[in-house]
XYZ file of C-alpha atoms in Angstrom:
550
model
C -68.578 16.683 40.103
C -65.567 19.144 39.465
C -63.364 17.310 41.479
C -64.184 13.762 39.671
C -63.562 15.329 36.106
C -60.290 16.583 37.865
C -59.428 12.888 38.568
C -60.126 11.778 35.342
C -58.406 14.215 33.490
C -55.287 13.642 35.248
C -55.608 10.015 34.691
C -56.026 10.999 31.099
C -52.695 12.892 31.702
C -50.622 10.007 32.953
C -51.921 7.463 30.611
C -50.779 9.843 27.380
C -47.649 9.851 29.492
C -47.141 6.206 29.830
C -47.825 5.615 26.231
C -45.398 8.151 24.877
C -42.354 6.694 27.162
C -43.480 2.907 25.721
C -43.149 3.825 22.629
C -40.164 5.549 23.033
C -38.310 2.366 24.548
C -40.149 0.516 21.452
C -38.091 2.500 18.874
C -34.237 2.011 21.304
C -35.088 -1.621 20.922
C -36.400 -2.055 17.285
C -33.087 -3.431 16.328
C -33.053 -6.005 19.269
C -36.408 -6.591 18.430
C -35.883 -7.368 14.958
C -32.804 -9.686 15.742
C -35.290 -11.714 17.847
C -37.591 -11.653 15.361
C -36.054 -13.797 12.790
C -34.199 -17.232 13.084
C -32.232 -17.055 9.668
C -28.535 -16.686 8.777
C -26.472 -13.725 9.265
C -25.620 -12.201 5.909
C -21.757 -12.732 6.781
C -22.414 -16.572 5.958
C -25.166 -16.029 3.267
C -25.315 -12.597 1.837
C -28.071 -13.695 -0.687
C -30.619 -13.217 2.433
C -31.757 -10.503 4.318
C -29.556 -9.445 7.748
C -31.092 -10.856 10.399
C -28.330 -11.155 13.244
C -27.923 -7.534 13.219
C -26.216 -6.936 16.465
C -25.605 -10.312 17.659
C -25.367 -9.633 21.395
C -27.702 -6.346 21.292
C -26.394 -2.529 21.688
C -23.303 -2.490 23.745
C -22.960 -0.374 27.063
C -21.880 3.082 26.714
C -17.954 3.262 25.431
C -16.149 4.050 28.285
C -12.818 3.811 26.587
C -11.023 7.355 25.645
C -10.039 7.958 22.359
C -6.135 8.460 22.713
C -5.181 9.163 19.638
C -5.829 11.500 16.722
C -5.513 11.565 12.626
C -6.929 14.510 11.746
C -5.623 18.064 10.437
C -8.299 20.004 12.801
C -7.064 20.387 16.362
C -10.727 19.762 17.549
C -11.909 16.607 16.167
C -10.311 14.478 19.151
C -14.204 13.262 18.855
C -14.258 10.390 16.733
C -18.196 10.864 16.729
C -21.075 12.223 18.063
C -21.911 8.747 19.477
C -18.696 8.512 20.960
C -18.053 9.894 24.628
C -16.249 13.080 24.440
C -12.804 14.239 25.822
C -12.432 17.546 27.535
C -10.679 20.051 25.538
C -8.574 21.412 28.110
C -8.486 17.990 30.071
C -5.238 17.394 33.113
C -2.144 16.346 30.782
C -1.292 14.634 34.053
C -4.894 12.862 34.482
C -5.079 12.225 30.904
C -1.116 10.097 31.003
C -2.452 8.443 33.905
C -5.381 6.582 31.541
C -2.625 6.026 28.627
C -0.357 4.331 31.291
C -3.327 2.071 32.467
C -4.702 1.351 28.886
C -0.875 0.927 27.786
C -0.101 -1.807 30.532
C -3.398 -3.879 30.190
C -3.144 -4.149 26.831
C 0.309 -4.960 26.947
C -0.829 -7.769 29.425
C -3.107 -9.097 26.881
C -1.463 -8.945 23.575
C -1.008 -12.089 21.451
C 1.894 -12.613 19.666
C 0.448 -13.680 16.191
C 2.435 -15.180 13.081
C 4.042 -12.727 10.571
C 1.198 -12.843 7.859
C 3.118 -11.537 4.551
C 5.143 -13.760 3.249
C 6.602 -11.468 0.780
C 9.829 -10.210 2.464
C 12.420 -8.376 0.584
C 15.467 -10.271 -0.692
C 18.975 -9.622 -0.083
C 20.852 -7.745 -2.852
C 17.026 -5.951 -3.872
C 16.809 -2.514 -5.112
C 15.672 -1.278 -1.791
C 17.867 -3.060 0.049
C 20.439 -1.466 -1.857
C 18.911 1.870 -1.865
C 19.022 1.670 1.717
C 22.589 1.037 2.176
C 23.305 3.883 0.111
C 25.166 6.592 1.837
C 22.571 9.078 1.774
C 20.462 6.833 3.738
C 22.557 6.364 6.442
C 23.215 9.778 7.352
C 23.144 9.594 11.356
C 20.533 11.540 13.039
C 20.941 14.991 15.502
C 21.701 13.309 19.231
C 18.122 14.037 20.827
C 17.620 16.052 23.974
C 14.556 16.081 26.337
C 13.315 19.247 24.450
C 13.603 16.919 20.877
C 11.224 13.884 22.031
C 7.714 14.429 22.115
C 7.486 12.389 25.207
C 10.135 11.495 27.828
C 9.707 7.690 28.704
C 10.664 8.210 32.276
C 8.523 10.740 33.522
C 5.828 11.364 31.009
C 5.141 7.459 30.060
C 6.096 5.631 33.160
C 4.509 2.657 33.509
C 2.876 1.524 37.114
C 2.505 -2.143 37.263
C -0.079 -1.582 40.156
C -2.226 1.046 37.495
C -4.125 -1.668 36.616
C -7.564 -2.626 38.757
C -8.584 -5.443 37.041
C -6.649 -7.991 38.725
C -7.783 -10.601 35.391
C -5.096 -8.602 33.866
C -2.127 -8.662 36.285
C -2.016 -12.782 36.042
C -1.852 -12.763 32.455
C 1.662 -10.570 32.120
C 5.179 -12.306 31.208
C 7.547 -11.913 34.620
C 10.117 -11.331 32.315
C 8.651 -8.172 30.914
C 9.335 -5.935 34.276
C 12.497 -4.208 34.900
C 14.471 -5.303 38.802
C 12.430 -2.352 39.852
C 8.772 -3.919 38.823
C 7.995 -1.400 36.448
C 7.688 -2.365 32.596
C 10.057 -1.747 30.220
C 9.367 0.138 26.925
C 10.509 -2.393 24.906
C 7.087 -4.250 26.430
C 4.833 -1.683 25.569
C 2.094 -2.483 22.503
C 3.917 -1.024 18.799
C 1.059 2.055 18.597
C 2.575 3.107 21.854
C 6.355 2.612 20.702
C 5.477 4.550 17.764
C 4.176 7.653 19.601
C 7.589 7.449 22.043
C 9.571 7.400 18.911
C 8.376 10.737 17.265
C 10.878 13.283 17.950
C 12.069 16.825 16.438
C 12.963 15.803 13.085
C 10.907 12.872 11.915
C 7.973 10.712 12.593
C 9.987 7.428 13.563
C 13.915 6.372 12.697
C 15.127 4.820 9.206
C 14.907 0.935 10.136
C 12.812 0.948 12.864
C 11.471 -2.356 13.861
C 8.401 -0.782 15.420
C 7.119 0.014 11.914
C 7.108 -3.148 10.476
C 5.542 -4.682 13.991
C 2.671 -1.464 13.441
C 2.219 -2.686 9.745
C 1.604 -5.917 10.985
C -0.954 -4.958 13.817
C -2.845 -3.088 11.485
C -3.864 -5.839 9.328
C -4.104 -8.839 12.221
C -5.445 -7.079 15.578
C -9.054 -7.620 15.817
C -11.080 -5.057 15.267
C -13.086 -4.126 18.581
C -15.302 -1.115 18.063
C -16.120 1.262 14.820
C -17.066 4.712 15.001
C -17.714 7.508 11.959
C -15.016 9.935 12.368
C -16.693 13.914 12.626
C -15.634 16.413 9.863
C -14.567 16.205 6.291
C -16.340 16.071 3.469
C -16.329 11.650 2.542
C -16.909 9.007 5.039
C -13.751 7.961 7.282
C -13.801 5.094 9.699
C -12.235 5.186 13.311
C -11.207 1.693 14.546
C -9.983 0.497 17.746
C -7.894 -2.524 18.410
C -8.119 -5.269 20.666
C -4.646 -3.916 21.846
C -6.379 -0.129 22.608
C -4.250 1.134 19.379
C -6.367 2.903 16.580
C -6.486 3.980 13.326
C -8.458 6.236 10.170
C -10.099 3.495 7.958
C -10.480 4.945 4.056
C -12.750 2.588 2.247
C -12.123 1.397 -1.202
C -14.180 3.576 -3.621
C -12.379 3.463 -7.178
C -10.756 0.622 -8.833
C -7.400 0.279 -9.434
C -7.454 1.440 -12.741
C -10.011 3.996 -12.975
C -8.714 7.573 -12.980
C -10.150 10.921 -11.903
C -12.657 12.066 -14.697
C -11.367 15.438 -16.325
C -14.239 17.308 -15.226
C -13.823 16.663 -12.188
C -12.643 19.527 -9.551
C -9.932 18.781 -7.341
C -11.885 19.342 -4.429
C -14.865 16.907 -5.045
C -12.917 13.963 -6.144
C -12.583 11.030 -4.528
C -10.259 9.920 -1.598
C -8.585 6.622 -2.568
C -7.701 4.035 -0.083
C -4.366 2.651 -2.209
C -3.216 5.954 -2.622
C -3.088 6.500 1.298
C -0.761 2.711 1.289
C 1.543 4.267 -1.638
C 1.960 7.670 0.146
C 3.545 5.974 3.367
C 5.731 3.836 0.879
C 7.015 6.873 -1.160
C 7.740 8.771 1.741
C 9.706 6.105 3.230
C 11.668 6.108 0.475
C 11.991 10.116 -0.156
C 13.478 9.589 3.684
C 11.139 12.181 4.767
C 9.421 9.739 7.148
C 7.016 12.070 7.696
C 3.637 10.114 6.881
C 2.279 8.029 9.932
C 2.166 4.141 9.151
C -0.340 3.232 6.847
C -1.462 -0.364 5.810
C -3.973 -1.975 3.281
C -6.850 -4.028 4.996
C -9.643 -6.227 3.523
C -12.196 -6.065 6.521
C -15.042 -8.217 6.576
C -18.295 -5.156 6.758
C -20.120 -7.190 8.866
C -18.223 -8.693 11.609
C -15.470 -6.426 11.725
C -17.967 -3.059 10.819
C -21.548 -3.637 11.485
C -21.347 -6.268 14.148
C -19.099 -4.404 16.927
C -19.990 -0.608 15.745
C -21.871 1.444 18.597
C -22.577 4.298 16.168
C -26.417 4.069 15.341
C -26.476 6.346 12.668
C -23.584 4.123 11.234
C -25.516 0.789 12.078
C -28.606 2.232 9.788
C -27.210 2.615 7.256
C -26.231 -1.056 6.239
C -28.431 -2.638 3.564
C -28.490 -5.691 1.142
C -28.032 -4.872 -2.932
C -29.931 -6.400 -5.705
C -26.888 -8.138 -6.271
C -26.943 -9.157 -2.373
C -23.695 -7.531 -1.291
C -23.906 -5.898 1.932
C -23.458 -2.259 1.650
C -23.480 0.664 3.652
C -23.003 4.866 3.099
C -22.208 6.583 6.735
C -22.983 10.289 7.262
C -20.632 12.731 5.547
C -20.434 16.187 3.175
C -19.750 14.270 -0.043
C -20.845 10.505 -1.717
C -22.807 9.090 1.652
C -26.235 8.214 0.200
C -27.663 5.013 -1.311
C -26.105 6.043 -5.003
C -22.525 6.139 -3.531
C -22.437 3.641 -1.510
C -19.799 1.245 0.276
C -20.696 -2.489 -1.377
C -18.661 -5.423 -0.638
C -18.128 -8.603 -2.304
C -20.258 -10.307 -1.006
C -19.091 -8.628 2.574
C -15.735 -8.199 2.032
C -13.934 -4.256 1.517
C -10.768 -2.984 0.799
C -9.575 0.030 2.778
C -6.435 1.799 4.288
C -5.377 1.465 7.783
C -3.570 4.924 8.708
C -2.340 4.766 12.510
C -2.792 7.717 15.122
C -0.518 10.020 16.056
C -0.974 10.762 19.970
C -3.979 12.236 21.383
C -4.205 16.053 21.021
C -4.740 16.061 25.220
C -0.720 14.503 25.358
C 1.009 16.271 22.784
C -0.903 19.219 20.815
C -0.411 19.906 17.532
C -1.115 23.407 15.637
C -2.961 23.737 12.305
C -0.843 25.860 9.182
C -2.798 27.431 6.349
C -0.445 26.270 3.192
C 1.005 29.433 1.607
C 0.237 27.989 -1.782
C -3.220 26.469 -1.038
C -5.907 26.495 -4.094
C -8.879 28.703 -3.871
C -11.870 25.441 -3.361
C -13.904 27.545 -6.044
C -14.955 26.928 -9.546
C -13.942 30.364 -11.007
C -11.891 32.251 -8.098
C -8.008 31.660 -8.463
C -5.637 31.492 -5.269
C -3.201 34.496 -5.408
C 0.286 32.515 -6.133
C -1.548 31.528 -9.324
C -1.919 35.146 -10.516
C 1.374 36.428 -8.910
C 4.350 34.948 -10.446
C 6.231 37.102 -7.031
C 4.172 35.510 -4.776
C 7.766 33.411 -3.130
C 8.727 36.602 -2.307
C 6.089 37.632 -0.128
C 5.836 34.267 1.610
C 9.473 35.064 2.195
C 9.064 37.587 4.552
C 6.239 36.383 6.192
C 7.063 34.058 9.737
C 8.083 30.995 9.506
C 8.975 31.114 6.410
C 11.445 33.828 6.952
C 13.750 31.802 8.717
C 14.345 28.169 9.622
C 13.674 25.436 7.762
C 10.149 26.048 6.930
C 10.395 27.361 3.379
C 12.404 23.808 2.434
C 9.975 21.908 4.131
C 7.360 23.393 2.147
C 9.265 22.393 -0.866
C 9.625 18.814 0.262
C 6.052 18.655 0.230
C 5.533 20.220 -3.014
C 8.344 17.070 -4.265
C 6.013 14.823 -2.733
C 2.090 15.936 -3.862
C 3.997 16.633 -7.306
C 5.335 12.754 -7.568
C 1.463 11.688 -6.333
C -0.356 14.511 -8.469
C -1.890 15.357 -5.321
C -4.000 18.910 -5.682
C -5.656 18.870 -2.191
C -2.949 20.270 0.215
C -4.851 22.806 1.882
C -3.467 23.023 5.319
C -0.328 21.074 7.411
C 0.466 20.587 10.801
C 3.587 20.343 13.080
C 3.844 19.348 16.645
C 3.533 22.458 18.880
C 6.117 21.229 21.201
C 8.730 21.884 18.594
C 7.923 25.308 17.701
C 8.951 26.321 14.219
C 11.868 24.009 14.102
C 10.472 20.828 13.328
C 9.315 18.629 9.871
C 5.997 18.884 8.785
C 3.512 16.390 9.278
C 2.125 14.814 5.421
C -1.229 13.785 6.529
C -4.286 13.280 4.134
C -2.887 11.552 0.876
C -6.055 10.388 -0.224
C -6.291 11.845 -3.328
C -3.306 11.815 -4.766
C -2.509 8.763 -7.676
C -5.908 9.966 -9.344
C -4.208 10.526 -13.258
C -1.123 9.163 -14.584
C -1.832 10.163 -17.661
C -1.571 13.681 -16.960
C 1.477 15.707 -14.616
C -0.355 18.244 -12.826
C 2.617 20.609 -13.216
C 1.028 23.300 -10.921
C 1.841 21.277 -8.156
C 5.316 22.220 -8.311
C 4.785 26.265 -8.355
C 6.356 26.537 -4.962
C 9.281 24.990 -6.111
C 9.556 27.236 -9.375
C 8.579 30.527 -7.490
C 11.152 29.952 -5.177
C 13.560 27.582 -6.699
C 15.041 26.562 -2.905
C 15.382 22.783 -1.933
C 17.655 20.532 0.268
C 20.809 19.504 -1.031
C 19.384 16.041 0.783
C 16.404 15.939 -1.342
C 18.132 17.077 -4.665
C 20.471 13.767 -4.302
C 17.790 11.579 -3.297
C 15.941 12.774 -6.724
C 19.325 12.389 -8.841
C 19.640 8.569 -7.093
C 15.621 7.746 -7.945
C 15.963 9.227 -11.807
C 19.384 6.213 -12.041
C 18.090 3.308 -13.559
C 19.386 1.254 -10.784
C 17.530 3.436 -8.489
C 14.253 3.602 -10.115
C 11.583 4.969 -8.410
C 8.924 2.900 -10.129
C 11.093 -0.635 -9.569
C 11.451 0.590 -5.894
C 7.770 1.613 -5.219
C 6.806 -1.762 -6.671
C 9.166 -3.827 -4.737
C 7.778 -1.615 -1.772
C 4.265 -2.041 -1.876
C 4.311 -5.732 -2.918
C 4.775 -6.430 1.198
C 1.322 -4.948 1.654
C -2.029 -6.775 2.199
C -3.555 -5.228 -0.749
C -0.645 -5.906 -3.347
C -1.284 -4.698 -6.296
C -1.531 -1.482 -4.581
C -0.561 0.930 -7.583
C -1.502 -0.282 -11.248
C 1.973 0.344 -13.671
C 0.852 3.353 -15.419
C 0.840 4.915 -11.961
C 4.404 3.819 -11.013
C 5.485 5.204 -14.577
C 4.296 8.149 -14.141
C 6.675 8.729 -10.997
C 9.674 8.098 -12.820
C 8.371 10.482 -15.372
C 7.519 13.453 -13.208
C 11.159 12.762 -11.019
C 12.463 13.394 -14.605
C 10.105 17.015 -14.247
C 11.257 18.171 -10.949
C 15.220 17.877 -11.861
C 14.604 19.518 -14.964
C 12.571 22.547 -12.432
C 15.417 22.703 -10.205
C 17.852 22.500 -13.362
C 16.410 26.003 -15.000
C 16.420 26.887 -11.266
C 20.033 26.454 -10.709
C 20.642 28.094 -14.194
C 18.501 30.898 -13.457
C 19.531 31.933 -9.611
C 23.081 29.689 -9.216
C 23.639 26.507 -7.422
C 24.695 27.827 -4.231
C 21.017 29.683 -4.044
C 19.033 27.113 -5.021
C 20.545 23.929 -3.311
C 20.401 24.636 0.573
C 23.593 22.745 2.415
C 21.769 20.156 5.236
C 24.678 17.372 4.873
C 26.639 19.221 7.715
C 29.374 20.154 5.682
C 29.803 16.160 4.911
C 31.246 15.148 1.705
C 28.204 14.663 -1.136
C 27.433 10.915 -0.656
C 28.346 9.187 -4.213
C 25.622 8.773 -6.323
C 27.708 5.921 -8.393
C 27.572 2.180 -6.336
């Protein structure tokens, strides 16, 4: 009798068992399920109904591709998401060049040359053309050594023809493409690639670089192949890979245009604005820092280029149909991701910024700074440079800002934020190959252009602690306050190339000219106060002062 109880109860057992795994694979297949379930439309082609196509060819097999680059100011978020497969944090440099050779060459293999899309091209005898002939923009550049590149094309980013196993991908390559020694040149490699071999010491990529304007273009035609959540920060990012392997940070559209930051709003829970990441590239460009990686303005379609090819679940959930039948979605974030802030498009259709990625943190690493002059991120606690008025003077002394060029490129920034009202500048980083002689990296622009009715003038207490700045950067400021040279006419003429033109409203490009007008008169009481020869550091090399006359 005992043993025939025994039976039964382990019977009982192994049916609770079976029931619990069924339901389990019930729930992983809900959403196939549900796509099966319906015959309508997909929402792309009539929002007005429900999403029924959701997923058109079911979950996709587990990513196998490596994320190889990185936009992010924390040296561990090389995970683009928890759904994502991770990269070893102390991975083989050598194991890791091998992959970014193999990914390099097949997608070189497979690239499509498409049409130039923007048919808004500069004219000859513009403003910025001008501007760009001007004398301090053609300043040649330091001749670069091994030590100055970040990578060395001939032994770090050689190319093996025979890296490749897919064999589908060695009959689709041009002949013409490989060197006499069957290896492919670097002029064949996709522009995200180019991009990375052109970083060097001193700035992100060269003044008229062709590779830019290809990246630009890549970044609003490649099709978009899989979408991830990016880890970390407080609003909802985007990671998006390319059908050529490249990636980028998308920033959503979340303010208009022409709304600005409320006034009681803290710096540090406004929003992150997707234009304002397309104007920060632009200004820099034209500051001739070129230290903001290649940003472009998108309008991606949420549900073939988003919810259709994403392989984050907790992304995919997260998509819904308004009242006013525009598909929407909210992500998984610190700040604005619930059903009250969320992502609508119209009917499917969303504005966002395109940022490109600087090389994987596995290839070249880069190290984190804590800004000297960062705000306190509290409601009642001030940051000590707002209660010292000394505060320069201890930063002085403390390394790397005791020697090098450090200190100025602090104030460059400062220039920068000031001329976007940009309040959020909390850390910076710089490539660790370098050391402490190299430009500072101005990543994270997202919420600058918030008020141009008001001139955060706090901004610019670095510069009026310290009163130091570039003799470069002083000129550049006198040439952009010239009415031939206006900042606002060239940031217009700029930013009308880009997908997303109008990217700025006016009263934001007026308010540059007006706070250029600011920062000389700074450096003016500066140069009163401590003498020219203090205040203006010498970087032209002993050149003659370019004219600022044409």
């Amino acid at each position: 009798m005992k043993m025939i109880l025994l039976r039964k109860f382990r019977v009982l057992i192994l049916m609770v068992f079976l029931i619990a795994c069924s339901m389990h694979i019930m729930i992983d297949l809900l959403p196939k399920l549900e796509r099966h379930g319906n015959n309508g439309c997909s929402c792309s082609h009539t929002p007005s109904e429900e999403p029924q196509n959701w997923g058109k060819q079911g979950w996709p097999n587990k990513h196998t591709l490596r994320i190889l680059q990185d936009f992010s100011n924390e040296p561990s978020s090389n995970v683009s998401s928890h759904s994502l497969e991770k990269i070893p944090a102390t991975g083989d440099k050598t194991q890791a060049l091998r992959r970014l050779e193999h990914l390099g060459q097949r997608a070189d293999r497979k690239r499509h040359f498409i049409q130039d899309v923007n048919k808004n091209m500069p004219v000859r005898g513009s403003r910025l053309s001008a501007l760009y002939d001007h004398p301090l923009y053609k300043r040649s550049s330091p001749t670069l050594t091994d030590e100055d590149t970040l990578f060395n094309v001939n032994t770090d980013l050689r190319f093996d023809p025979k890296a490749a196993e897919d064999q589908a991908w060695n009959t689709e390559g041009n002949q013409e493409e490989f060197s006499p020694t069957g290896e492919l040149t670097s002029d064949s490699y996709p522009n995200w690639l180019r991009f990375h071999i052109g970083i060097n010491r001193y700035e992100l990529y060269s003044r008229h670089n062709p590779v830019i304007d290809a990246l630009l273009k890549d970044l609003v035609s490649q099709k978009i192949t899989s979408v991830a959540m990016k880890s970390g920060g407080t609003q909802l990012k985007l990671i998006m890979t390319f059908q050529n392997y490249g990636q980028a940070l998308f920033k959503p559209m979340k303010q208009t245009r022409e709304q600005e930051t409320p006034p009681d709003f803290f710096y540090f829970s406004d929003f992150e604005r997707h234009n304002a990441e397309v104007a920060a590239f632009h200004l820099d460009k034209i500051l001739d820092f070129r230290r903001v990686p290649p940003v472009a303005g998108r309008l991606v379609n949420m549900t073939k280029e988003i919810r259709d090819v994403t392989r984050d679940k907790k992304l995919w959930r997260t998509f819904f149909i308004s009242p006013a039948n525009n598909v929407c979605f909210y992500g998984e974030c610190s700040y604005y991701c619930s059903t009250e802030h969320a992502l609508c498009g119209k009917p499917d259709q969303i504005e966002g910024s395109l940022a490109a990625f600087l090389p994987d943190l596995a290839l070249a690493k880069r190290k984190t700074w804590r800004n000297p002059w960062r705000r306190s991120y509290h409601k009642r606690k001030k940051a000590e440079w707002e209660v010292d008025p000394d505060y320069c003077e201890e930063v002085k002394q403390t390394p790397p800002y005791d020697s090098g060029t450090r200190l100025l490129d602090i104030m460059d920034m400062t220039v920068f934020d000031f001329l976007m009202g940009n309040m959020d500048r909390h850390h910076y980083e710089t490539f660790e190959k370098f050391g402490n002689e190299t430009f500072i990296i101005h990543l994270d622009n997202g919420r600058g252009f918030g008020k141009h009715s008001h001139d955060e003038v706090s901004i610019l207490v670095p510069l009026t602690q310290c009163c130091r700045i570039r003799k470069s950067t002083h000129l550049r400021l006198q040439l952009l306050a010239k009415e031939e040279f206006k900042l606002s006419l060239l940031m217009s003429e700029s930013l009308v190339r880009d997908r997303l033109s109008p990217v700025l409203i006016q009263q934001h490009l007026q308010a540059m000219d007006r706070r250029v007008r600011q920062v000389l008169n700074v450096l003016s009481d500066c140069v009163e106060k401590e003498g020219y020869s203090y205040v203006v550091e010498d970087d032209l090399q002993g050149a003659a002062p370019p004219p600022l006359q044409r």
